[in-house]
Amino acid sequence: MTEQDRKPFLYVVVCAAGIAVGVSKLITAAQERGWEVGVIATPVAMGGFFDTTAVEAQTGRPIRSAWRSPADPRPFPPPDAVVVAPATFNTVNKWAAGLADTLAVGTLCEAAGLGVPIAVLPCVADALAAHPAYRDSLIRLRGMGVRFGEPYSGMPEEGGGRPEFPWESALDLLERP
């Protein structure tokens, strides 16, 4: 396969929010749009927030969560784009501050520095979203060119159920000029 035949590669960064259980919907949508997908998860997200075995089968690649040693080969090619979904309060704030203490946040810091397109679907409770550090983080990341979807708190709507998490909207954000 030549470089021209290669599918674009999408990194999907998954954070520890209950809605992460549905990340396969994003992967399916990305694959249907012609992306090859690799998943990077925060260490806490790896602890049962989504079905890691199913996601590895779906992508055909291991989920990355820990740093590799210098002698280990790179398991993913460089990203053509990155989606962070769901993006938590903790990850957004650490990323904006440049605190690359996990592979997931380090990858986001590096991708932003390289100018890789990044789309974020926040999943943050209203009380946390009101925190001044979070608001400042959004301003900083938007200033770096990061594209944000509509806020999602996961709170039930009037009449009962929770709204659907807008997985595919992350891909729409990437396609926006």
PDB file of C-alpha atoms in Angstrom:
ATOM      1  CA  MET A   1       0.000   0.000   0.000  1.00  0.00           C
ATOM      2  CA  THR A   2       1.369   3.404  -0.925  1.00  0.00           C
ATOM      3  CA  GLU A   3       1.113   6.520   1.220  1.00  0.00           C
ATOM      4  CA  GLN A   4      -1.653   7.734  -1.112  1.00  0.00           C
ATOM      5  CA  ASP A   5      -3.647   4.543  -0.504  1.00  0.00           C
ATOM      6  CA  ARG A   6      -3.403   4.855   3.282  1.00  0.00           C
ATOM      7  CA  LYS A   7      -6.599   5.696   5.126  1.00  0.00           C
ATOM      8  CA  PRO A   8      -6.394   8.760   7.372  1.00  0.00           C
ATOM      9  CA  PHE A   9      -5.654   7.792  10.964  1.00  0.00           C
ATOM     10  CA  LEU A  10      -7.816   9.048  13.824  1.00  0.00           C
ATOM     11  CA  TYR A  11      -6.781   8.921  17.459  1.00  0.00           C
ATOM     12  CA  VAL A  12      -9.792   8.614  19.771  1.00  0.00           C
ATOM     13  CA  VAL A  13      -8.936   9.671  23.328  1.00  0.00           C
ATOM     14  CA  VAL A  14     -11.400   8.236  25.849  1.00  0.00           C
ATOM     15  CA  CYS A  15     -11.739   9.652  29.358  1.00  0.00           C
ATOM     16  CA  ALA A  16     -13.395   8.214  32.458  1.00  0.00           C
ATOM     17  CA  ALA A  17     -17.033   9.266  32.166  1.00  0.00           C
ATOM     18  CA  GLY A  18     -19.988   6.910  32.297  1.00  0.00           C
ATOM     19  CA  ILE A  19     -20.956   7.777  28.739  1.00  0.00           C
ATOM     20  CA  ALA A  20     -17.661   6.243  27.512  1.00  0.00           C
ATOM     21  CA  VAL A  21     -19.505   2.936  27.372  1.00  0.00           C
ATOM     22  CA  GLY A  22     -20.799   4.087  23.956  1.00  0.00           C
ATOM     23  CA  VAL A  23     -17.425   4.891  22.352  1.00  0.00           C
ATOM     24  CA  SER A  24     -17.935   2.101  19.821  1.00  0.00           C
ATOM     25  CA  LYS A  25     -20.560   4.339  18.178  1.00  0.00           C
ATOM     26  CA  LEU A  26     -17.861   6.918  17.443  1.00  0.00           C
ATOM     27  CA  ILE A  27     -15.483   4.264  16.151  1.00  0.00           C
ATOM     28  CA  THR A  28     -18.147   2.825  13.843  1.00  0.00           C
ATOM     29  CA  ALA A  29     -19.033   6.275  12.492  1.00  0.00           C
ATOM     30  CA  ALA A  30     -15.363   7.099  11.923  1.00  0.00           C
ATOM     31  CA  GLN A  31     -14.740   3.824  10.119  1.00  0.00           C
ATOM     32  CA  GLU A  32     -17.814   4.412   7.944  1.00  0.00           C
ATOM     33  CA  ARG A  33     -16.335   7.806   6.998  1.00  0.00           C
ATOM     34  CA  GLY A  34     -13.075   6.198   5.923  1.00  0.00           C
ATOM     35  CA  TRP A  35     -10.919   6.607   9.036  1.00  0.00           C
ATOM     36  CA  GLU A  36      -8.649   4.007  10.542  1.00  0.00           C
ATOM     37  CA  VAL A  37      -8.939   4.330  14.325  1.00  0.00           C
ATOM     38  CA  GLY A  38      -6.645   3.860  17.297  1.00  0.00           C
ATOM     39  CA  VAL A  39      -7.875   4.374  20.857  1.00  0.00           C
ATOM     40  CA  ILE A  40      -5.928   5.981  23.685  1.00  0.00           C
ATOM     41  CA  ALA A  41      -7.605   5.884  27.079  1.00  0.00           C
ATOM     42  CA  THR A  42      -6.878   7.557  30.369  1.00  0.00           C
ATOM     43  CA  PRO A  43      -5.757   5.062  33.009  1.00  0.00           C
ATOM     44  CA  VAL A  44      -8.994   5.511  34.954  1.00  0.00           C
ATOM     45  CA  ALA A  45     -11.101   4.960  31.809  1.00  0.00           C
ATOM     46  CA  MET A  46      -9.396   1.576  31.393  1.00  0.00           C
ATOM     47  CA  GLY A  47     -10.931   0.508  34.708  1.00  0.00           C
ATOM     48  CA  GLY A  48     -14.313  -0.533  33.343  1.00  0.00           C
ATOM     49  CA  PHE A  49     -15.718   2.602  31.735  1.00  0.00           C
ATOM     50  CA  PHE A  50     -15.983   0.886  28.337  1.00  0.00           C
ATOM     51  CA  ASP A  51     -15.555  -2.598  26.858  1.00  0.00           C
ATOM     52  CA  THR A  52     -11.849  -2.642  26.042  1.00  0.00           C
ATOM     53  CA  THR A  53     -11.961  -6.112  24.482  1.00  0.00           C
ATOM     54  CA  ALA A  54     -14.752  -5.107  22.087  1.00  0.00           C
ATOM     55  CA  VAL A  55     -13.003  -1.840  21.166  1.00  0.00           C
ATOM     56  CA  GLU A  56      -9.741  -3.647  20.419  1.00  0.00           C
ATOM     57  CA  ALA A  57     -11.634  -6.118  18.217  1.00  0.00           C
ATOM     58  CA  GLN A  58     -13.435  -3.264  16.460  1.00  0.00           C
ATOM     59  CA  THR A  59     -10.252  -1.287  15.710  1.00  0.00           C
ATOM     60  CA  GLY A  60      -7.940  -4.260  15.233  1.00  0.00           C
ATOM     61  CA  ARG A  61      -5.403  -2.526  17.487  1.00  0.00           C
ATOM     62  CA  PRO A  62      -4.531  -2.563  21.175  1.00  0.00           C
ATOM     63  CA  ILE A  63      -5.814   0.306  23.290  1.00  0.00           C
ATOM     64  CA  ARG A  64      -2.979   2.496  24.457  1.00  0.00           C
ATOM     65  CA  SER A  65      -3.006   3.810  27.999  1.00  0.00           C
ATOM     66  CA  ALA A  66       0.581   3.693  29.184  1.00  0.00           C
ATOM     67  CA  TRP A  67       3.812   5.078  27.817  1.00  0.00           C
ATOM     68  CA  ARG A  68       5.849   2.716  25.667  1.00  0.00           C
ATOM     69  CA  SER A  69       9.547   2.195  26.232  1.00  0.00           C
ATOM     70  CA  PRO A  70      11.927   3.733  23.672  1.00  0.00           C
ATOM     71  CA  ALA A  71      12.731   0.249  22.364  1.00  0.00           C
ATOM     72  CA  ASP A  72       9.075  -0.574  21.662  1.00  0.00           C
ATOM     73  CA  PRO A  73       7.727   0.140  18.173  1.00  0.00           C
ATOM     74  CA  ARG A  74       5.059   2.811  17.762  1.00  0.00           C
ATOM     75  CA  PRO A  75       1.724   0.951  17.735  1.00  0.00           C
ATOM     76  CA  PHE A  76      -0.096   3.700  15.801  1.00  0.00           C
ATOM     77  CA  PRO A  77       0.951   5.867  12.891  1.00  0.00           C
ATOM     78  CA  PRO A  78       0.979   9.629  13.482  1.00  0.00           C
ATOM     79  CA  PRO A  79      -2.564  11.025  13.713  1.00  0.00           C
ATOM     80  CA  ASP A  80      -4.263  12.909  10.924  1.00  0.00           C
ATOM     81  CA  ALA A  81      -6.800  14.085  13.514  1.00  0.00           C
ATOM     82  CA  VAL A  82      -7.758  13.493  17.142  1.00  0.00           C
ATOM     83  CA  VAL A  83     -11.135  13.247  18.863  1.00  0.00           C
ATOM     84  CA  VAL A  84     -11.471  13.464  22.638  1.00  0.00           C
ATOM     85  CA  ALA A  85     -14.774  11.903  23.641  1.00  0.00           C
ATOM     86  CA  PRO A  86     -15.912  11.970  26.299  1.00  0.00           C
ATOM     87  CA  ALA A  87     -13.618  14.729  27.562  1.00  0.00           C
ATOM     88  CA  THR A  88     -13.712  15.152  31.329  1.00  0.00           C
ATOM     89  CA  PHE A  89     -13.111  18.161  33.560  1.00  0.00           C
ATOM     90  CA  ASN A  90      -9.823  16.667  34.727  1.00  0.00           C
ATOM     91  CA  THR A  91      -8.436  15.940  31.264  1.00  0.00           C
ATOM     92  CA  VAL A  92      -9.448  19.312  29.810  1.00  0.00           C
ATOM     93  CA  ASN A  93      -7.828  21.204  32.689  1.00  0.00           C
ATOM     94  CA  LYS A  94      -4.618  19.153  32.687  1.00  0.00           C
ATOM     95  CA  TRP A  95      -4.320  19.466  28.908  1.00  0.00           C
ATOM     96  CA  ALA A  96      -4.806  23.237  28.945  1.00  0.00           C
ATOM     97  CA  ALA A  97      -2.187  23.552  31.686  1.00  0.00           C
ATOM     98  CA  GLY A  98       0.266  21.334  29.785  1.00  0.00           C
ATOM     99  CA  LEU A  99       0.342  18.685  32.518  1.00  0.00           C
ATOM    100  CA  ALA A 100       1.204  15.655  30.406  1.00  0.00           C
ATOM    101  CA  ASP A 101       1.151  13.125  33.244  1.00  0.00           C
ATOM    102  CA  THR A 102      -0.670  10.405  31.276  1.00  0.00           C
ATOM    103  CA  LEU A 103      -0.243   9.115  27.748  1.00  0.00           C
ATOM    104  CA  ALA A 104      -3.683  10.507  26.860  1.00  0.00           C
ATOM    105  CA  VAL A 105      -2.909  14.061  27.992  1.00  0.00           C
ATOM    106  CA  GLY A 106       0.648  13.910  26.653  1.00  0.00           C
ATOM    107  CA  THR A 107      -0.721  12.869  23.263  1.00  0.00           C
ATOM    108  CA  LEU A 108      -3.161  15.791  23.298  1.00  0.00           C
ATOM    109  CA  CYS A 109      -0.419  18.262  24.212  1.00  0.00           C
ATOM    110  CA  GLU A 110       1.795  16.959  21.415  1.00  0.00           C
ATOM    111  CA  ALA A 111      -0.982  16.842  18.795  1.00  0.00           C
ATOM    112  CA  ALA A 112      -1.951  20.438  19.552  1.00  0.00           C
ATOM    113  CA  GLY A 113       1.684  21.500  19.247  1.00  0.00           C
ATOM    114  CA  LEU A 114       1.950  19.774  15.871  1.00  0.00           C
ATOM    115  CA  GLY A 115      -1.187  21.473  14.560  1.00  0.00           C
ATOM    116  CA  VAL A 116      -3.158  18.230  14.232  1.00  0.00           C
ATOM    117  CA  PRO A 117      -6.919  18.953  14.042  1.00  0.00           C
ATOM    118  CA  ILE A 118      -8.590  18.140  17.368  1.00  0.00           C
ATOM    119  CA  ALA A 119     -12.303  17.866  18.165  1.00  0.00           C
ATOM    120  CA  VAL A 120     -13.551  17.603  21.746  1.00  0.00           C
ATOM    121  CA  LEU A 121     -16.903  16.445  23.108  1.00  0.00           C
ATOM    122  CA  PRO A 122     -16.939  17.506  26.757  1.00  0.00           C
ATOM    123  CA  CYS A 123     -18.857  15.512  29.325  1.00  0.00           C
ATOM    124  CA  VAL A 124     -18.720  17.707  32.407  1.00  0.00           C
ATOM    125  CA  ALA A 125     -21.272  18.200  35.172  1.00  0.00           C
ATOM    126  CA  ASP A 126     -22.750  21.697  35.297  1.00  0.00           C
ATOM    127  CA  ALA A 127     -21.219  22.385  38.719  1.00  0.00           C
ATOM    128  CA  LEU A 128     -17.740  21.553  37.424  1.00  0.00           C
ATOM    129  CA  ALA A 129     -18.284  23.434  34.163  1.00  0.00           C
ATOM    130  CA  ALA A 130     -18.956  26.549  36.263  1.00  0.00           C
ATOM    131  CA  HIS A 131     -15.491  26.366  37.828  1.00  0.00           C
ATOM    132  CA  PRO A 132     -13.256  29.248  36.685  1.00  0.00           C
ATOM    133  CA  ALA A 133     -10.343  26.914  35.899  1.00  0.00           C
ATOM    134  CA  TYR A 134     -12.506  24.965  33.447  1.00  0.00           C
ATOM    135  CA  ARG A 135     -13.763  28.112  31.727  1.00  0.00           C
ATOM    136  CA  ASP A 136     -10.158  29.351  31.432  1.00  0.00           C
ATOM    137  CA  SER A 137      -9.088  25.983  30.022  1.00  0.00           C
ATOM    138  CA  LEU A 138     -11.732  26.152  27.300  1.00  0.00           C
ATOM    139  CA  ILE A 139     -10.547  29.633  26.330  1.00  0.00           C
ATOM    140  CA  ARG A 140      -6.926  28.510  26.193  1.00  0.00           C
ATOM    141  CA  LEU A 141      -7.656  25.366  24.157  1.00  0.00           C
ATOM    142  CA  ARG A 142      -9.940  27.212  21.720  1.00  0.00           C
ATOM    143  CA  GLY A 143      -7.122  29.728  21.293  1.00  0.00           C
ATOM    144  CA  MET A 144      -4.932  26.794  20.249  1.00  0.00           C
ATOM    145  CA  GLY A 145      -7.443  25.879  17.535  1.00  0.00           C
ATOM    146  CA  VAL A 146      -9.171  23.037  19.370  1.00  0.00           C
ATOM    147  CA  ARG A 147     -12.792  22.591  18.283  1.00  0.00           C
ATOM    148  CA  PHE A 148     -15.432  21.921  20.943  1.00  0.00           C
ATOM    149  CA  GLY A 149     -18.833  20.333  20.612  1.00  0.00           C
ATOM    150  CA  GLU A 150     -21.816  21.357  22.687  1.00  0.00           C
ATOM    151  CA  PRO A 151     -21.489  20.771  26.429  1.00  0.00           C
ATOM    152  CA  TYR A 152     -22.971  17.519  27.711  1.00  0.00           C
ATOM    153  CA  SER A 153     -23.634  17.146  31.416  1.00  0.00           C
ATOM    154  CA  GLY A 154     -25.429  13.799  31.264  1.00  0.00           C
ATOM    155  CA  MET A 155     -28.231  15.202  33.404  1.00  0.00           C
ATOM    156  CA  PRO A 156     -31.709  13.828  32.730  1.00  0.00           C
ATOM    157  CA  GLU A 157     -33.961  16.000  30.590  1.00  0.00           C
ATOM    158  CA  GLU A 158     -37.441  17.059  31.554  1.00  0.00           C
ATOM    159  CA  GLY A 159     -39.638  14.004  31.370  1.00  0.00           C
ATOM    160  CA  GLY A 160     -36.985  11.494  32.270  1.00  0.00           C
ATOM    161  CA  GLY A 161     -34.236  10.058  30.131  1.00  0.00           C
ATOM    162  CA  ARG A 162     -30.815  11.350  29.372  1.00  0.00           C
ATOM    163  CA  PRO A 163     -30.044  12.974  26.059  1.00  0.00           C
ATOM    164  CA  GLU A 164     -28.061  10.952  23.546  1.00  0.00           C
ATOM    165  CA  PHE A 165     -24.337  11.715  23.555  1.00  0.00           C
ATOM    166  CA  PRO A 166     -23.524  13.268  20.153  1.00  0.00           C
ATOM    167  CA  TRP A 167     -20.670  10.929  19.140  1.00  0.00           C
ATOM    168  CA  GLU A 168     -20.780  11.684  15.409  1.00  0.00           C
ATOM    169  CA  SER A 169     -20.682  15.439  15.965  1.00  0.00           C
ATOM    170  CA  ALA A 170     -16.956  15.081  16.762  1.00  0.00           C
ATOM    171  CA  LEU A 171     -16.361  13.934  13.196  1.00  0.00           C
ATOM    172  CA  ASP A 172     -18.482  16.819  11.896  1.00  0.00           C
ATOM    173  CA  LEU A 173     -16.261  19.230  13.865  1.00  0.00           C
ATOM    174  CA  LEU A 174     -13.193  17.795  12.159  1.00  0.00           C
ATOM    175  CA  GLU A 175     -14.742  18.241   8.717  1.00  0.00           C
ATOM    176  CA  ARG A 176     -15.697  21.853   9.397  1.00  0.00           C
ATOM    177  CA  PRO A 177     -13.525  24.369   7.511  1.00  0.00           C
TER     178      PRO A 177
END
